[in-house]
Short mmCIF file of C-alpha atoms in Angstrom, two decimals:
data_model
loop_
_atom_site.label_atom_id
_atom_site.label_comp_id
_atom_site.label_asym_id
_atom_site.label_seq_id
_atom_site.Cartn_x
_atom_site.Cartn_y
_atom_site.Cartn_z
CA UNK A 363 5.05 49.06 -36.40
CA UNK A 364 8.30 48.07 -34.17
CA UNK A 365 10.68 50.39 -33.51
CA UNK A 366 14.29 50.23 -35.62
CA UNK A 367 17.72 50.66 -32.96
CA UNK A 368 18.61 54.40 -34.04
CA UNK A 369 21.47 55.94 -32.12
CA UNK A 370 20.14 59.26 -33.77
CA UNK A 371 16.61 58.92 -31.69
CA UNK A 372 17.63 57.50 -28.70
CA UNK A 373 18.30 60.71 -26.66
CA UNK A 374 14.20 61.26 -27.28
CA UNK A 375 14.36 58.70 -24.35
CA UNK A 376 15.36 61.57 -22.40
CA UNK A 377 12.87 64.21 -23.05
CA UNK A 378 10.06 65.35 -20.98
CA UNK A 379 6.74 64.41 -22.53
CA UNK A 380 6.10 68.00 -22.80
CA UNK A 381 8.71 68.31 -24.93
CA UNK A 382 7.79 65.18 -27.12
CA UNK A 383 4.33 66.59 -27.03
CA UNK A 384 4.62 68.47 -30.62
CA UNK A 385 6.52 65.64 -32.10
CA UNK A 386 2.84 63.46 -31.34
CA UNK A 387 0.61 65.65 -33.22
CA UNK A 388 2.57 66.53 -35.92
CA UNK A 389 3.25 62.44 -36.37
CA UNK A 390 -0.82 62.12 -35.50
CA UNK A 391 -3.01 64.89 -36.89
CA UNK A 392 -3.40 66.41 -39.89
CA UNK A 393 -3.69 70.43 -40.07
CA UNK A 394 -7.00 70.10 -39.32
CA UNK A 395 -6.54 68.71 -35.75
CA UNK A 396 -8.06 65.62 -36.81
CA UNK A 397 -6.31 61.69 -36.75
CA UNK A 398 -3.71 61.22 -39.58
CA UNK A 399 -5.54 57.72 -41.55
CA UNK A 400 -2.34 56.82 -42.06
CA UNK A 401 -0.93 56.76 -38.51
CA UNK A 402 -0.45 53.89 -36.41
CA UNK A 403 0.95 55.47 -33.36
CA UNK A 404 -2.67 55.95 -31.57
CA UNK A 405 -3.84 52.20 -32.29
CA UNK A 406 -0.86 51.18 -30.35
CA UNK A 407 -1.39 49.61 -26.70
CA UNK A 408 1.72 51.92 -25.09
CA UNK A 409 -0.08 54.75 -26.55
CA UNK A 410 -3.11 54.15 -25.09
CA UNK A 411 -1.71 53.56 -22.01
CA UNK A 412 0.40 56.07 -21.29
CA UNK A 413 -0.86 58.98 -23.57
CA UNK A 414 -0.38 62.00 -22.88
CA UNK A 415 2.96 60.77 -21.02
CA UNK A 416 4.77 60.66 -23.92
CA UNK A 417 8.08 59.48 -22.19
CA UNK A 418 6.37 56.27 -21.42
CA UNK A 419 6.34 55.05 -25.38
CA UNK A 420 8.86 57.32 -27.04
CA UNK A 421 10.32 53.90 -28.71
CA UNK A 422 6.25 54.26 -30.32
CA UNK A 423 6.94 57.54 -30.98
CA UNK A 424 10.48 56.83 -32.86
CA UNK A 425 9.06 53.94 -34.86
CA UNK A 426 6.41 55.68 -36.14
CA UNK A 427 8.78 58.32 -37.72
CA UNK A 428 10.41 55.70 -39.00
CA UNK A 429 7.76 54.01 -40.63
CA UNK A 430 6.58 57.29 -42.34
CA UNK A 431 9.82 57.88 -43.89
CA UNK A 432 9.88 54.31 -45.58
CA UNK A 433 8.29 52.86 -48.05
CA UNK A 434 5.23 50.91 -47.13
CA UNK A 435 6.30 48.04 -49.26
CA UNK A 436 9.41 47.57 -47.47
CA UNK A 437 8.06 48.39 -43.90
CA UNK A 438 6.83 44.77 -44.45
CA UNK A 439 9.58 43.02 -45.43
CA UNK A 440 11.24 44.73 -42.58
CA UNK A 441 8.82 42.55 -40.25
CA UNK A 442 7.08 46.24 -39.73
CA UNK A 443 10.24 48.27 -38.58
CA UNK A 444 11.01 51.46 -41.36
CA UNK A 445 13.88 52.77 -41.99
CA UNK A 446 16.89 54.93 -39.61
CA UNK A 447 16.27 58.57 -38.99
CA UNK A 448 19.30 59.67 -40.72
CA UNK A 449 17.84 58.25 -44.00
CA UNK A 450 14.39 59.75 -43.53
CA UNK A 451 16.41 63.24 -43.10
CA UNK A 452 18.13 63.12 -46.00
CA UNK A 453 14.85 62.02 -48.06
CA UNK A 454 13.51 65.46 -47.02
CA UNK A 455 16.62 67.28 -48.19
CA UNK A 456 16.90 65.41 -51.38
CA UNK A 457 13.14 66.49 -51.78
CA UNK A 458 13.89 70.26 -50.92
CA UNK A 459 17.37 70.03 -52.71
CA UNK A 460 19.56 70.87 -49.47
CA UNK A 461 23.17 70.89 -50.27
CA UNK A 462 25.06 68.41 -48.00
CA UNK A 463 27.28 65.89 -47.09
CA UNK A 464 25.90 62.56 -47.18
CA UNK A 465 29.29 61.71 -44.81
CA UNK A 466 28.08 64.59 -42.82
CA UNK A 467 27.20 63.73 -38.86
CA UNK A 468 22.89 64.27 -38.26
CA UNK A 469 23.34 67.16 -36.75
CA UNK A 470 25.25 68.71 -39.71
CA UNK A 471 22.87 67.61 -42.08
CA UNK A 472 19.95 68.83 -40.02
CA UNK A 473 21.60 72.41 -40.04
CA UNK A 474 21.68 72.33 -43.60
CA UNK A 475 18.43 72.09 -43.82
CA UNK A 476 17.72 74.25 -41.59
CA UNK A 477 19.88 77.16 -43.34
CA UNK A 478 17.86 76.12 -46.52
CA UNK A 479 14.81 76.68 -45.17
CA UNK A 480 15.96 80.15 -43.88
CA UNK A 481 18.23 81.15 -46.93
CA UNK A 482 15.05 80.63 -49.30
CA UNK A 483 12.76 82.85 -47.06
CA UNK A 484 15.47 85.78 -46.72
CA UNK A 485 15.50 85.90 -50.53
CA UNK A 486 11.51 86.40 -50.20
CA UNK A 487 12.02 89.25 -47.33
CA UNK A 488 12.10 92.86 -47.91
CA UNK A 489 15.33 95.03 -46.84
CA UNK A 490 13.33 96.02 -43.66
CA UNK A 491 12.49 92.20 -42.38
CA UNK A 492 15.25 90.99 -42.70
CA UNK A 493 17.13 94.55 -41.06
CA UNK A 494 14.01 92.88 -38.17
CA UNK A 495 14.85 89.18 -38.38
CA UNK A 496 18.68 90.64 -37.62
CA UNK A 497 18.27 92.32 -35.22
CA UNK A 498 16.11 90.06 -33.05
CA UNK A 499 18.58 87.10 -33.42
CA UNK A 500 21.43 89.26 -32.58
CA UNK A 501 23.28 90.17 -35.36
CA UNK A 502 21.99 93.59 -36.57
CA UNK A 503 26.25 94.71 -36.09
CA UNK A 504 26.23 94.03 -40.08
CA UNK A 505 27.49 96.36 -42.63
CA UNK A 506 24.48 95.13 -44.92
CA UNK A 507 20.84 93.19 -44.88
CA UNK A 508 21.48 91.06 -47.99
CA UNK A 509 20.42 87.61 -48.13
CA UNK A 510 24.20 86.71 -48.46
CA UNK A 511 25.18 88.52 -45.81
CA UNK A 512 22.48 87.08 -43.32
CA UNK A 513 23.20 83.60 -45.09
CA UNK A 514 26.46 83.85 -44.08
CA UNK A 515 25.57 85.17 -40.35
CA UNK A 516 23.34 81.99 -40.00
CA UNK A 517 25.35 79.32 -41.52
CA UNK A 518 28.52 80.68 -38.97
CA UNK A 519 25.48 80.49 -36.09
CA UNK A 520 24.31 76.83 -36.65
CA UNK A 521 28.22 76.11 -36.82
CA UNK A 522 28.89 77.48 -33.73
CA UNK A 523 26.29 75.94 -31.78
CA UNK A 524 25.27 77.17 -28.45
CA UNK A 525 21.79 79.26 -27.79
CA UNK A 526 21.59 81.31 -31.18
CA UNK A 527 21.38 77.72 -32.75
CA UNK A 528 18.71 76.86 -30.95
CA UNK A 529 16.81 79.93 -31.30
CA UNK A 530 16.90 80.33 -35.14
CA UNK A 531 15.87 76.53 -34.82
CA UNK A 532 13.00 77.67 -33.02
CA UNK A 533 12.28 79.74 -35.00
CA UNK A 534 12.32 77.50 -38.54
CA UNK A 535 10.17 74.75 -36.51
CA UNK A 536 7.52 77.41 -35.35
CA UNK A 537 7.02 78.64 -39.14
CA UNK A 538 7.01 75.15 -40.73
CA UNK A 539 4.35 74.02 -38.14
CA UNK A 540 1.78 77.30 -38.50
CA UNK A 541 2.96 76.39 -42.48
CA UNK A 542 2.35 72.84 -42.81
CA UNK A 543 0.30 71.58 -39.39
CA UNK A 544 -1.95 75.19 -39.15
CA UNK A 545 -0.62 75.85 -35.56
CA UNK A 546 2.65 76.89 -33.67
CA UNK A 547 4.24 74.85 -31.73
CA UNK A 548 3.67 75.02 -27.43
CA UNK A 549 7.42 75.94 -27.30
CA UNK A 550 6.82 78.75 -29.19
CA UNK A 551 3.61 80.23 -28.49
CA UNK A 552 4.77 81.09 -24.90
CA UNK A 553 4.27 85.00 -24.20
CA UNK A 554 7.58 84.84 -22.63
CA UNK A 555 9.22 84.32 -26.28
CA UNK A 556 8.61 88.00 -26.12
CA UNK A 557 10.49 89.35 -29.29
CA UNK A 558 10.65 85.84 -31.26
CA UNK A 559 6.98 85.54 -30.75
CA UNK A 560 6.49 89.22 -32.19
CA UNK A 561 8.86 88.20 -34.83
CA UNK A 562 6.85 85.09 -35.67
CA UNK A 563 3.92 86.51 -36.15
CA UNK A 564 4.55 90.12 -38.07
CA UNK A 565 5.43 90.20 -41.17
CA UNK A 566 8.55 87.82 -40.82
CA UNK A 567 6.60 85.32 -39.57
CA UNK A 568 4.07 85.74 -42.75
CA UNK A 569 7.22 85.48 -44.84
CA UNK A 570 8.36 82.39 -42.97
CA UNK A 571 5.45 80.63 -43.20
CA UNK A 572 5.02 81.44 -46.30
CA UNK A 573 7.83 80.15 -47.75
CA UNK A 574 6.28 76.60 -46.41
CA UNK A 575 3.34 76.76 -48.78
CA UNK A 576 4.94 73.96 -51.19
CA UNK A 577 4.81 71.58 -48.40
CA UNK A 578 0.82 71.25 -49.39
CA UNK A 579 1.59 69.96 -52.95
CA UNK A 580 4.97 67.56 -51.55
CA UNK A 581 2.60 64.43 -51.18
CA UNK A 582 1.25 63.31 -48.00
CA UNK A 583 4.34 61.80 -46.49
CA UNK A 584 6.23 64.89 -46.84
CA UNK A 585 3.58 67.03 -45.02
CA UNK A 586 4.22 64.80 -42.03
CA UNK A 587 8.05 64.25 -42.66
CA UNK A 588 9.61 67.13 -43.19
CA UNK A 589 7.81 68.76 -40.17
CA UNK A 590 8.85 66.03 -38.18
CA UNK A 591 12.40 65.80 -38.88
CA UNK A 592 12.63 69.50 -38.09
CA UNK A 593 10.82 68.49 -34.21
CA UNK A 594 13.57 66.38 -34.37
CA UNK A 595 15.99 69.14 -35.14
CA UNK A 596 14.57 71.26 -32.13
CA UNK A 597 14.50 68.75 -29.55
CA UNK A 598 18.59 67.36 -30.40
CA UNK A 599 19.42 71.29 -30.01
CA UNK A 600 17.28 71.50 -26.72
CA UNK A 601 18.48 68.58 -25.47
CA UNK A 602 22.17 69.49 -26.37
CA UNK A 603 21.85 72.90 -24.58
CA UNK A 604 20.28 71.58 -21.26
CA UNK A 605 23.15 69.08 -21.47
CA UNK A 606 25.71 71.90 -22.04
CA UNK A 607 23.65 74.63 -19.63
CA UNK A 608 22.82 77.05 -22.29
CA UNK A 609 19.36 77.00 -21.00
CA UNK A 610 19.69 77.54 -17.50
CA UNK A 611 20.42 81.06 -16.90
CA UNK A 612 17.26 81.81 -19.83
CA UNK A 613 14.28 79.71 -17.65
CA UNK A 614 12.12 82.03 -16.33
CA UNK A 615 12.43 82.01 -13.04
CA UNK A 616 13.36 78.23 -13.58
CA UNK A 617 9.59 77.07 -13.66
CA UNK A 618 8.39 74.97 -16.60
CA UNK A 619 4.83 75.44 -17.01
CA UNK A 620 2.90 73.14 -19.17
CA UNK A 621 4.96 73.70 -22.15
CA UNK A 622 8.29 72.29 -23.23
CA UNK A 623 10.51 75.59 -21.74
CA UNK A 624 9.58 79.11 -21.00
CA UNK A 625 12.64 81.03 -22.14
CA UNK A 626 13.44 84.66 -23.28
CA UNK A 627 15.07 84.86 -26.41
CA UNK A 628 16.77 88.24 -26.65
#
């Protein structure tokens, strides 16, 4: 396993290993919480020496994402290295057939997904979650609950950027992970989530995770894949808000205590 130059998993370099800390175990355990037999990150000498300072080896950490999304085959011919991110994203929309633009930048396509993910669970919701899920991301000032209308709400959110992105991407990642992995992420399970957290795990959250249920019968690869390229997901939006300030005024008392961020989301 080496890892592949990727210009869309480079800023990884600059994450905290808290942050990179859900990112491991989805790319190393199964939902079980036991070793992945597939995995090659563990069995790798940076790993071992710097685990659980993930910052140490995040090129380990990259390559390994890389080599999951690529054929094994291939991986070899490669001299070990798989394949760039971008291509291991749009394998996971192909397989959940995500509309996009295969000119699109990363971060487009990854909000594509993303808006997938969300737009299939909505139609799943009752009027009453998703008059919930509205409300606690902000945007209960519509005339109507409808799928559409809440489609359209999101899809105008992820454009804009900014913190509502990166809540609602919170908010995907944490139901794909209790979906697919059996656990919610650290970020996530803070207390001081205070309303997303309720959100999460009330009804909404059943209907989110939910939704995630086909991940079991996608094939191996895909249970690790698609949960990983929605970490990714997460951490670009984190990383592009700390970069921007969007998170500053929102740290609790700007402490960061043994998860990636404490924040309110309100």
């Amino acid at each position: 396993m080496a890892y592949r130059e990727d210009s869309e998993l480079k800023f990884l370099g600059e994450m905290s290993s808290a942050d990179l800390n859900d990112l491991v175990e989805c790319l190393t355990k199964d939902k079980g919480g036991d070793p992945l037999w597939t995995e090659e990150l563990t069995q790798s000498d940076s790993y071992k020496l710097y685990y659980p300072d993930h910052s140490k080896y995040w090129p380990f950490i990259a390559a390994e994402l890389q080599c999951f999304g690529a054929n094994s085959l291939a991986t070899l011919l490669r001299a070990g290295k798989g394949v760039l991110y971008k291509e291991v994203l749009t394998d996971v929309c192909d397989k959940l057939k995500v509309k996009y633009d295969k000119k699109g930048s990363v971060l487009e396509i990854e909000n594509k997904l993303l808006e997938k993910i969300l737009d299939d669970t909505l139609e799943k919701m009752s009027d009453a979650e998703r008059a919930e899920f509205a409300k606690t991301i902000g945007i209960a000032n519509l005339e109507t609950f409808t799928p559409h209308a809440l489609s359209a709400a999101i899809q105008l959110a992820f454009k804009a950027g900014g913190f509502r992105s990166f809540q609602l991407t919170v908010i995907v990642a944490n139901a794909v992970s209790r979906a697919v992995l059996g656990r919610g992420l650290a970020l996530a399970g803070n207390a001081a989530l205070m309303r997303t957290t309720a959100l999460l795990t009330g009804p909404v959250g059943w209907a989110l995770t939910g939704a995630w249920t086909v991940v079991d019968i996608a094939g191996p690869a895909y249970r690790v894949t698609m949960p990983a390229v929605i970490q990714v997901a997460l951490l670009r939006k984190k990383h592009q808000a700390e970069r921007d300030g969007i998170l500053k005024d929102i740290y609790v008392g700007s402490r960061m205590i043994g998860s990636p961020i404490e924040v309110i989301l309100c």
